XYZ file of C-alpha atoms in Angstrom:
668
model
C -47.887 -175.867 34.953
C -45.957 -174.122 36.421
C -44.170 -171.539 34.727
C -40.727 -170.240 36.027
C -40.244 -167.989 38.426
C -40.287 -163.966 37.924
C -36.792 -162.611 38.830
C -36.752 -159.265 40.992
C -37.670 -156.719 39.858
C -35.106 -154.113 40.180
C -32.799 -152.075 38.923
C -29.425 -153.968 38.391
C -26.275 -150.902 37.712
C -23.775 -153.094 37.340
C -25.378 -154.061 33.878
C -25.113 -150.457 32.789
C -20.953 -150.802 34.604
C -20.337 -153.702 31.881
C -21.835 -151.438 29.239
C -19.784 -149.044 30.433
C -16.354 -151.383 30.356
C -17.057 -153.098 27.121
C -18.006 -149.500 25.413
C -14.240 -148.173 27.234
C -12.188 -151.131 25.987
C -13.321 -150.933 22.629
C -11.916 -148.158 22.137
C -8.840 -148.256 24.116
C -8.514 -151.631 21.480
C -8.729 -149.902 18.116
C -6.968 -147.076 19.206
C -3.958 -147.510 20.999
C -3.189 -152.193 19.559
C -5.472 -151.693 16.270
C -6.972 -154.514 17.586
C -10.533 -156.157 18.934
C -11.593 -156.342 22.250
C -14.503 -158.461 22.513
C -16.137 -155.754 23.902
C -19.601 -155.883 21.073
C -20.132 -159.298 21.840
C -20.470 -158.315 25.494
C -22.583 -155.832 24.178
C -25.309 -158.453 22.160
C -25.708 -160.404 24.898
C -26.172 -157.818 27.578
C -28.423 -156.633 24.932
C -29.753 -160.440 25.515
C -30.402 -159.676 28.853
C -32.339 -155.930 29.199
C -34.575 -156.516 25.992
C -35.758 -160.484 26.766
C -36.576 -158.785 30.549
C -38.335 -155.206 29.727
C -40.078 -157.454 26.831
C -41.119 -159.877 28.690
C -42.383 -157.432 31.949
C -44.909 -155.357 28.593
C -46.304 -157.974 28.019
C -47.091 -159.520 31.869
C -48.142 -156.294 32.437
C -50.595 -155.464 29.622
C -51.052 -159.282 27.791
C -49.419 -158.534 24.857
C -46.236 -156.150 23.672
C -47.539 -152.335 21.710
C -45.492 -152.749 18.587
C -46.191 -149.246 17.231
C -45.265 -148.090 21.057
C -41.981 -150.510 21.503
C -40.770 -149.668 17.688
C -41.211 -145.818 18.086
C -39.628 -145.259 21.585
C -35.943 -148.186 19.916
C -36.751 -145.544 17.225
C -36.278 -141.875 20.018
C -33.905 -144.037 22.108
C -31.646 -145.780 19.105
C -32.488 -143.240 16.159
C -31.194 -139.802 16.222
C -28.240 -140.205 17.523
C -27.489 -142.313 15.453
C -28.181 -139.776 12.888
C -26.191 -136.662 14.334
C -22.688 -139.058 14.244
C -23.827 -140.400 10.716
C -23.907 -136.652 9.443
C -21.011 -135.679 11.553
C -19.200 -138.226 9.737
C -20.538 -137.725 6.027
C -18.886 -134.180 6.648
C -15.739 -135.847 8.540
C -15.484 -137.939 4.826
C -15.736 -135.466 3.476
C -13.076 -132.303 4.663
C -10.256 -135.697 5.540
C -10.584 -138.426 3.287
C -9.672 -139.200 0.283
C -12.320 -138.693 -3.095
C -11.175 -142.197 -3.850
C -12.970 -143.660 -1.108
C -16.471 -142.354 -1.143
C -17.494 -144.114 -2.967
C -16.768 -147.373 -1.064
C -18.222 -144.471 2.081
C -21.795 -143.025 0.652
C -23.012 -146.883 0.284
C -21.962 -147.635 3.850
C -23.255 -144.444 4.875
C -26.794 -145.642 3.258
C -25.965 -149.100 4.891
C -25.935 -147.571 8.426
C -28.959 -145.016 8.602
C -30.804 -147.932 6.867
C -29.742 -151.068 9.006
C -27.241 -153.234 7.553
C -24.194 -152.272 7.252
C -23.651 -155.552 8.626
C -24.323 -156.667 6.031
C -22.352 -154.890 3.759
C -19.193 -155.327 5.360
C -20.289 -158.718 5.002
C -19.999 -159.119 1.329
C -17.083 -156.619 1.240
C -15.200 -158.294 3.565
C -15.592 -161.997 1.471
C -15.686 -159.539 -1.659
C -12.191 -159.693 -3.405
C -12.393 -156.445 -5.648
C -12.936 -154.921 -2.207
C -10.568 -156.119 0.434
C -8.123 -152.809 -0.045
C -10.671 -150.535 0.408
C -8.924 -147.670 4.154
C -10.774 -148.380 7.095
C -14.538 -146.727 7.151
C -15.291 -144.193 9.013
C -19.132 -146.276 9.031
C -16.926 -149.716 10.094
C -18.485 -149.305 13.623
C -22.621 -149.465 12.573
C -22.143 -153.103 11.329
C -23.014 -153.730 15.410
C -25.539 -151.864 15.864
C -27.075 -152.687 12.577
C -27.363 -156.546 13.913
C -28.702 -154.928 17.189
C -31.370 -153.063 15.517
C -31.823 -156.143 13.742
C -32.363 -158.889 16.658
C -34.004 -155.250 18.562
C -37.129 -155.871 15.555
C -36.865 -159.628 15.711
C -37.074 -160.551 19.163
C -40.533 -159.735 20.534
C -41.632 -160.952 17.337
C -39.835 -164.441 18.705
C -41.713 -163.679 22.722
C -45.040 -162.904 20.513
C -44.649 -166.616 18.681
C -43.980 -168.217 21.038
C -46.777 -167.109 23.217
C -48.755 -168.352 20.377
C -47.388 -171.555 20.309
C -47.627 -172.327 23.961
C -50.891 -171.208 24.666
C -52.746 -172.161 21.751
C -51.051 -175.805 21.391
C -48.432 -176.622 23.787
C -50.811 -175.170 26.680
C -47.573 -174.250 28.843
C -46.188 -171.523 30.331
C -44.565 -168.286 28.932
C -41.382 -168.088 30.325
C -40.697 -172.346 30.154
C -41.584 -172.507 27.000
C -39.461 -169.223 25.771
C -36.822 -171.024 27.869
C -36.535 -174.088 25.708
C -36.878 -172.119 21.835
C -33.965 -170.110 23.609
C -32.108 -172.801 24.014
C -32.795 -173.567 21.109
C -32.273 -170.748 18.928
C -28.376 -170.770 21.358
C -27.697 -174.022 20.642
C -28.790 -173.450 16.482
C -27.577 -170.524 15.957
C -23.604 -171.143 18.032
C -23.617 -174.784 16.119
C -23.618 -172.440 12.690
C -21.253 -169.927 13.915
C -18.910 -172.897 14.841
C -19.161 -174.169 11.346
C -19.573 -170.168 9.515
C -16.341 -168.953 11.208
C -14.588 -172.418 10.535
C -15.161 -171.900 6.366
C -15.631 -167.997 5.645
C -14.414 -166.289 9.405
C -14.768 -162.519 7.528
C -17.886 -163.238 5.861
C -19.153 -165.340 10.091
C -18.016 -162.083 11.748
C -20.911 -159.700 10.333
C -23.379 -162.333 9.215
C -26.615 -161.352 11.974
C -27.531 -165.596 12.178
C -23.832 -166.452 13.352
C -24.368 -163.811 16.210
C -28.070 -164.473 17.675
C -26.571 -166.436 20.071
C -25.225 -164.983 22.303
C -28.211 -161.936 22.287
C -29.619 -165.998 23.291
C -27.022 -166.539 25.844
C -28.189 -163.440 27.260
C -31.583 -163.846 27.649
C -31.378 -167.104 28.745
C -29.608 -165.877 32.274
C -32.549 -163.183 32.244
C -34.868 -166.720 32.730
C -33.532 -168.694 34.388
C -31.153 -165.957 37.165
C -34.055 -166.222 40.234
C -31.640 -170.299 39.943
C -28.477 -169.095 39.599
C -27.402 -169.102 43.352
C -24.336 -168.870 45.024
C -23.062 -168.433 48.610
C -20.823 -165.025 48.933
C -17.352 -166.093 48.523
C -17.965 -167.892 45.284
C -20.139 -165.080 44.378
C -16.183 -162.864 44.828
C -14.644 -165.107 42.936
C -16.481 -165.510 40.218
C -17.309 -161.861 39.744
C -14.053 -160.555 39.725
C -12.984 -163.762 37.058
C -15.669 -162.384 34.646
C -14.324 -158.587 34.609
C -10.593 -159.817 34.455
C -11.536 -161.668 31.327
C -14.385 -159.014 30.063
C -11.221 -157.259 29.932
C -8.337 -159.748 28.465
C -10.027 -161.435 25.810
C -8.051 -158.743 23.287
C -5.425 -159.694 24.454
C -5.484 -162.732 25.423
C -7.493 -164.156 21.624
C -7.160 -162.461 18.668
C -10.849 -161.654 17.692
C -11.052 -160.018 14.489
C -9.820 -163.702 12.537
C -11.548 -166.017 15.220
C -14.746 -164.483 16.730
C -17.486 -165.410 16.581
C -17.192 -169.061 16.482
C -16.669 -170.848 20.378
C -14.314 -167.991 20.711
C -17.218 -165.869 21.204
C -18.510 -167.676 24.961
C -15.499 -166.163 26.247
C -16.337 -162.665 27.130
C -20.278 -163.288 26.988
C -19.237 -165.541 29.665
C -18.017 -163.320 31.679
C -20.407 -160.261 30.772
C -22.976 -162.941 32.898
C -20.620 -164.012 35.966
C -20.645 -160.562 36.538
C -24.743 -160.647 36.675
C -24.683 -163.305 38.314
C -22.528 -162.924 40.537
C -24.529 -159.611 41.670
C -27.824 -162.033 42.859
C -25.679 -162.375 46.224
C -23.112 -159.773 46.351
C -20.820 -159.208 48.408
C -18.079 -156.121 49.987
C -15.465 -156.011 47.577
C -16.593 -157.887 44.354
C -16.852 -156.469 41.696
C -20.685 -155.019 41.106
C -20.275 -152.878 44.015
C -16.865 -150.685 42.176
C -19.079 -151.205 38.522
C -22.698 -149.670 39.534
C -20.601 -146.710 41.402
C -21.851 -143.432 39.798
C -18.453 -142.963 37.297
C -19.671 -146.207 36.027
C -23.412 -145.608 35.882
C -22.675 -142.165 34.419
C -20.560 -143.833 31.785
C -22.850 -146.285 31.156
C -25.435 -144.037 30.503
C -23.841 -142.672 27.627
C -21.948 -145.663 26.505
C -23.984 -145.869 23.416
C -23.255 -142.028 21.898
C -19.196 -143.090 22.692
C -19.388 -146.611 20.861
C -21.403 -143.800 18.196
C -18.617 -141.409 18.104
C -15.176 -142.607 18.782
C -15.042 -144.864 16.058
C -14.912 -141.375 12.713
C -13.272 -139.407 15.581
C -10.065 -142.903 15.677
C -10.735 -142.146 11.748
C -9.835 -138.556 11.317
C -7.459 -138.498 13.218
C -5.793 -141.378 10.801
C -6.227 -139.163 8.512
C -5.370 -135.264 9.581
C -2.454 -136.654 11.072
C -1.628 -138.918 8.532
C -0.362 -141.423 10.639
C -1.226 -145.357 11.066
C -0.427 -145.154 15.036
C -1.782 -143.659 17.662
C 0.107 -141.929 20.320
C -0.595 -141.548 24.300
C -1.426 -137.789 23.975
C -3.539 -138.222 21.087
C -5.824 -141.413 22.109
C -5.772 -139.349 25.362
C -7.204 -135.854 22.794
C -9.457 -138.582 20.949
C -11.370 -140.430 24.408
C -11.971 -137.026 25.084
C -13.897 -136.231 22.757
C -15.813 -138.788 22.476
C -15.993 -138.641 25.827
C -17.613 -134.959 25.502
C -19.596 -135.478 22.063
C -21.898 -138.161 24.295
C -22.389 -136.592 26.924
C -23.172 -133.146 24.548
C -25.244 -135.675 23.016
C -27.240 -137.629 24.608
C -28.174 -133.825 27.133
C -28.867 -132.058 23.960
C -30.752 -134.545 21.838
C -31.698 -137.814 23.474
C -32.881 -136.274 26.557
C -35.685 -134.084 25.822
C -36.751 -137.342 22.485
C -37.106 -139.160 25.515
C -39.733 -136.360 27.401
C -42.091 -137.453 24.666
C -45.275 -139.720 25.635
C -45.514 -142.523 22.675
C -48.550 -143.714 24.396
C -49.787 -140.406 24.242
C -47.886 -138.765 21.259
C -47.512 -141.451 18.686
C -47.504 -138.437 16.277
C -45.081 -135.979 17.402
C -43.271 -139.123 18.357
C -43.240 -140.047 14.688
C -42.785 -136.533 13.253
C -40.324 -136.250 15.539
C -38.126 -139.494 14.341
C -38.929 -138.622 10.712
C -37.063 -134.967 10.953
C -33.660 -136.552 11.616
C -33.832 -140.134 9.342
C -35.274 -137.966 6.259
C -32.210 -135.742 6.618
C -29.601 -138.354 6.814
C -31.273 -140.050 3.616
C -31.287 -136.373 1.457
C -27.775 -136.008 2.545
C -26.405 -139.305 1.617
C -29.093 -139.261 -1.331
C -26.760 -136.075 -3.311
C -23.575 -137.268 -2.054
C -24.574 -139.864 -3.498
C -25.435 -138.601 -6.865
C -21.521 -136.243 -6.448
C -19.920 -139.283 -6.465
C -21.222 -141.460 -8.773
C -21.520 -138.491 -11.386
C -17.624 -137.760 -10.684
C -16.943 -141.031 -11.087
C -18.016 -140.949 -13.929
C -16.847 -138.210 -15.803
C -14.088 -138.970 -17.726
C -16.139 -142.764 -19.654
C -18.806 -139.793 -21.059
C -16.869 -136.639 -21.730
C -13.511 -139.154 -23.008
C -11.739 -137.995 -26.118
C -8.226 -139.469 -27.004
C -6.907 -136.041 -27.572
C -7.639 -134.943 -23.706
C -6.973 -138.803 -22.012
C -4.823 -140.468 -25.023
C -3.476 -142.674 -21.849
C -1.437 -145.471 -23.125
C -1.588 -143.781 -26.706
C 0.393 -141.599 -25.980
C 3.097 -143.999 -25.523
C 2.071 -146.616 -28.811
C 0.629 -143.404 -30.424
C 3.368 -140.796 -29.733
C 0.151 -139.141 -28.939
C 0.962 -135.951 -26.654
C -1.905 -135.118 -24.263
C -3.384 -131.391 -23.572
C -1.406 -129.822 -20.799
C -4.436 -128.387 -19.677
C -6.967 -131.623 -18.066
C -5.618 -132.259 -14.522
C -6.689 -135.485 -14.031
C -6.486 -135.643 -10.630
C -9.799 -134.233 -11.020
C -10.463 -137.768 -11.955
C -9.051 -140.194 -8.678
C -13.142 -141.083 -8.101
C -13.578 -142.235 -10.856
C -9.586 -144.525 -11.759
C -10.766 -146.123 -8.413
C -14.280 -147.284 -8.593
C -14.889 -148.049 -12.226
C -14.639 -151.467 -12.451
C -14.812 -153.460 -16.228
C -17.951 -153.656 -17.493
C -18.200 -157.909 -16.875
C -18.595 -156.965 -12.648
C -21.591 -155.206 -13.043
C -22.960 -158.969 -14.028
C -23.000 -160.941 -10.432
C -24.049 -164.150 -12.397
C -20.089 -163.919 -15.051
C -17.919 -163.888 -12.335
C -17.334 -166.252 -9.681
C -16.753 -164.545 -6.177
C -14.241 -165.277 -3.572
C -16.204 -168.634 -2.257
C -17.975 -169.867 -5.759
C -16.435 -173.403 -7.123
C -19.523 -172.389 -9.890
C -17.740 -171.670 -13.660
C -19.795 -168.677 -14.577
C -19.410 -167.377 -18.162
C -20.803 -164.581 -20.041
C -19.961 -162.898 -23.542
C -18.868 -159.624 -24.689
C -18.512 -157.771 -27.989
C -19.769 -159.289 -31.293
C -21.860 -162.302 -30.169
C -23.865 -162.657 -33.044
C -21.774 -163.512 -35.894
C -18.052 -163.413 -34.508
C -14.366 -164.172 -36.669
C -12.920 -164.992 -33.157
C -13.276 -166.160 -29.606
C -10.706 -164.588 -27.035
C -11.405 -166.913 -23.328
C -9.928 -164.262 -21.117
C -9.280 -166.663 -17.663
C -7.777 -166.087 -14.605
C -8.468 -163.675 -11.766
C -9.293 -160.178 -11.078
C -5.531 -160.139 -13.122
C -7.194 -161.456 -16.055
C -10.261 -159.447 -15.845
C -8.503 -155.875 -15.981
C -7.685 -156.576 -19.103
C -10.949 -156.935 -20.362
C -11.400 -152.524 -20.821
C -8.645 -153.179 -23.338
C -10.126 -157.067 -25.210
C -13.551 -155.318 -26.011
C -11.690 -151.675 -26.733
C -10.875 -153.824 -30.297
C -13.759 -156.217 -29.446
C -15.645 -154.593 -33.091
C -12.412 -153.627 -35.093
C -11.533 -157.468 -35.226
C -14.617 -159.347 -34.728
C -14.532 -160.796 -31.011
C -16.373 -162.324 -29.118
C -15.387 -162.285 -25.832
C -16.250 -165.163 -23.716
C -14.564 -164.876 -19.601
C -13.790 -167.240 -17.462
C -13.425 -164.755 -14.336
C -13.067 -165.611 -10.472
C -12.112 -163.819 -7.325
C -8.946 -164.478 -6.093
C -7.214 -166.981 -8.308
C -5.246 -167.669 -10.722
C -5.140 -169.891 -13.706
C -2.764 -172.715 -11.997
C -2.475 -176.178 -10.692
C -0.012 -174.905 -7.975
C -1.819 -172.881 -4.833
C 1.324 -171.282 -4.397
C 2.076 -172.341 -1.285
C -1.246 -171.311 0.104
C -2.114 -168.420 -1.186
C -4.899 -169.282 -3.173
C -7.832 -170.983 -1.798
C -9.607 -174.574 -2.219
C -12.571 -172.837 -4.352
C -10.035 -171.155 -6.287
C -8.146 -174.978 -6.927
C -11.629 -176.721 -8.021
C -12.662 -173.708 -9.634
C -9.307 -174.155 -11.728
C -9.216 -178.082 -11.641
C -13.508 -178.084 -13.256
C -13.140 -174.553 -15.320
C -10.110 -177.595 -18.276
C -13.353 -179.740 -19.473
C -16.028 -176.280 -20.518
C -12.963 -174.008 -21.655
C -12.216 -177.156 -24.311
C -14.997 -176.776 -25.075
C -15.919 -174.019 -25.918
C -13.247 -173.792 -28.644
C -11.881 -170.521 -27.517
C -9.285 -169.221 -30.659
C -6.817 -167.598 -27.936
C -6.320 -167.952 -24.033
C -6.116 -165.023 -22.833
C -4.226 -165.327 -19.248
C -1.600 -164.393 -16.670
C 2.154 -165.682 -17.138
C 4.030 -164.541 -13.810
C 2.311 -163.276 -11.030
C 4.219 -159.603 -9.943
C 7.966 -159.812 -10.254
C 8.138 -162.874 -10.598
C 11.906 -163.972 -12.702
C 9.700 -167.361 -13.708
C 6.465 -168.642 -15.282
C 5.273 -170.949 -11.708
C 5.050 -174.291 -12.585
C 1.667 -174.262 -12.090
C 0.732 -172.055 -14.885
C 2.567 -174.375 -17.664
C 0.815 -177.444 -16.431
C -2.264 -176.168 -16.570
C -1.167 -174.312 -19.726
C -0.920 -178.037 -21.374
C -3.912 -179.717 -20.889
C -4.935 -176.902 -23.869
C -3.113 -178.567 -26.597
C -4.969 -179.564 -29.308
C -7.175 -177.755 -27.929
C -6.259 -173.552 -27.282
C -3.858 -171.126 -27.766
C -2.654 -169.834 -25.201
C -1.946 -165.780 -24.803
C -0.267 -165.471 -21.714
C 0.631 -161.806 -20.697
C 2.941 -160.673 -18.470
C 1.361 -159.517 -14.639
C 1.742 -155.240 -14.282
C 4.223 -154.073 -11.874
C 2.556 -153.364 -8.549
C 3.061 -150.490 -6.630
C 3.494 -149.467 -3.379
C 0.711 -147.916 -2.414
C -3.510 -147.358 -3.395
C -2.505 -145.439 -6.138
C -5.613 -142.662 -6.354
C -4.993 -141.598 -2.168
C -1.330 -141.203 -2.785
C -2.064 -139.001 -6.083
C -5.470 -136.893 -3.645
C -2.135 -137.023 -0.874
C 0.538 -135.596 -3.084
C 0.574 -132.492 -5.751
C 3.480 -133.854 -8.216
C 2.384 -137.163 -9.382
C 5.678 -138.501 -9.099
C 5.834 -138.615 -5.261
C 3.450 -141.752 -6.101
C 5.853 -143.484 -9.082
C 8.167 -146.241 -7.997
C 11.263 -147.105 -9.032
C 10.927 -149.559 -12.224
C 13.904 -152.108 -10.840
C 11.787 -152.455 -7.822
C 8.580 -153.465 -8.614
C 9.707 -155.626 -12.414
C 11.886 -157.739 -13.224
C 15.171 -156.309 -15.856
C 13.500 -159.522 -17.947
C 10.551 -161.148 -19.597
C 9.654 -163.975 -16.899
C 9.969 -166.700 -20.231
C 13.343 -165.464 -21.116
C 14.069 -166.891 -17.682
C 11.912 -170.853 -17.762
C 13.345 -173.488 -19.374
C 12.286 -173.461 -22.574
C 10.971 -177.459 -22.777
C 8.701 -176.913 -20.202
C 6.941 -174.069 -21.845
C 3.947 -176.081 -24.227
C 4.621 -175.455 -28.249
C 0.873 -173.319 -27.447
C 2.089 -170.722 -25.810
C 2.030 -167.264 -27.209
C 3.737 -164.029 -25.129
C 3.634 -161.155 -24.727
C 4.947 -158.128 -22.419
C 2.989 -154.781 -22.185
C 6.233 -153.267 -19.645
C 6.899 -150.762 -21.580
C 2.824 -148.942 -20.839
C 3.129 -148.466 -17.652
C 6.665 -147.910 -17.129
C 9.756 -145.735 -18.624
C 13.176 -147.274 -18.109
C 13.547 -146.015 -13.980
C 10.029 -145.368 -13.330
C 6.835 -147.086 -13.368
C 4.069 -143.373 -13.702
C 0.657 -143.259 -11.629
C -0.393 -141.150 -14.519
C 0.038 -141.216 -18.671
C -1.423 -139.925 -20.839
C -3.642 -137.568 -17.752
C -5.269 -141.657 -17.636
C -4.487 -142.349 -13.868
C -2.623 -145.977 -14.729
C -4.201 -147.936 -11.175
C -7.545 -148.196 -9.222
C -5.501 -149.099 -6.304
C -1.590 -150.448 -5.923
C -2.471 -153.448 -8.313
C -5.387 -153.744 -10.709
C -5.121 -151.779 -13.945
C -7.586 -148.360 -13.690
C -10.700 -149.551 -16.381
C -10.120 -146.294 -18.091
C -6.302 -147.203 -19.295
C -7.203 -150.438 -19.806
C -8.836 -149.329 -21.851
C -6.646 -146.726 -23.480
C -3.996 -150.152 -23.877
C -7.058 -151.212 -26.228
C -4.903 -150.135 -30.174
C -1.668 -151.848 -28.362
C -2.817 -154.643 -27.486
C -4.424 -155.370 -30.008
C -1.235 -155.867 -32.334
C -0.298 -158.440 -29.808
C -3.085 -160.931 -30.194
C -3.987 -159.976 -34.157
C -0.429 -161.891 -34.538
C -1.452 -164.880 -32.417
C -4.672 -164.841 -33.835
C -3.433 -164.426 -37.386
C -0.857 -166.953 -36.796
C -2.643 -170.127 -35.352
C -5.032 -169.813 -38.394
C -2.039 -170.323 -40.323
């Protein structure tokens, strides 16, 4: 059986030009449109084309793929420049970004160095508790992580294909690989379409939902000799491909619909340019893309992509802007271009002169000299962040940090304590049950998870803490009182959910509604003395009908303890406190975030089940005029609407009186 024809071995200048256009579009859309261009998808398909061509050439010339040499060559090309940008980004983050963001940033630094940033962002994208994170200066490393994973996987795929072709099927390598890549393309695209439809935030960063783009490039690398067309058709399709690449970001909401079937648009555009160049015409786009300016920009496009994003993030932070002026955008592009040109000349080019086949040890040493400092720096920074986040928890005293007890017990806070030193702790410390993923359900899960805390041996009372994060952030307060009241706290928690039969006009997900329905019977069987949940949402004037309906399900089974929802501030409080010397600048008028009367007073009494006790803790967030970001030397919120863990803990004594009254009334 004859194998596929081998394409003519020649330099493809238009491919460098395509990479230049893709990199520039990524920066252009990020800087001035605040959106996504689809340029990364072009990078992926071009990478699939180039690496498939390169690996097949290596294999056919040497009879195998020397994996150590291949990986060292790959590391020499990608790692040093990435590490330099990572270290620069770390320094810039410390200099320009709020300390409250450092915890997440250092996690993403590790993920970027070790090429799993896409999975870190995928987890954050579907993690309700992480969705309020500010844009990370390492965010763009998600694409490089996927590429790195592809570069490691692809030679293994080709070697495995060779084994099956020669040892089992007795078929030519290229034809067998064509079938394998077609299968990978079909499976990955099908999965991509499915996962994008059910969980697009996860799909966007999912390697398996992106493999089809690399496979598509590989398919074209194999079929290129057969993709012939006349010059007129080549001219039209080539320019059409360039137009598609350039306009995808305007035609489609890339960040919310990719990488499903919609991503076929920019990838097809890249392939049209590559195939059209096989029969080039005088005025075809390949002539423009293969010109010296495009060739040069293409040669530094990797560095340009790396540099532009952190420079943009630091621009926002330094100038306290959310948009970029024309002049500012030009400055960012010039800086990114200069930084990439300089780093390529000073770092990448000298390293490329190392002959890896003859000096493997030298190459390994060179890469280690880049990798180890990055990991060490990340480790040192992570250690500092961890200590700063736990400082209050370790040194906590009521006189220094009375928090809500400054109100409930009239404790005067220590005037020498500066709560602003602890914004990282306020922003990052979570209620204890979140440390165990088995103790709560994430955004997509419908399975009922339950963990018990407090007095789990011989409790006098049991409280079921039910709902989403606005129920969950009361856990530290309940845990604080558990010993005194001999409480067992059973946590039934679901991210991004409310305990209700109503989806609030589509605000709550299908998984939340299913979770609510499925939780009713387990809660009844659990037989709690109190079922603790939220009474309303934000500034809602009345109790939502869906909450009233689900409470009725428990008449005769459990008493409902419904707490008024806390006020929602107008910006992220830890960040605001870092940016303003006066905490009062982060306070908000009470009447803008809190209704004058509790919601149950505005709700028809006949609709409220008899088994409900209400509690209003608004006094511990707001006085008559304002809702404050710092009370009793403790930062009240960990973002703009979740109570900080320490402040919740300090509300334990005040909340205990309400809980105690409800339990005693229930005993009667």
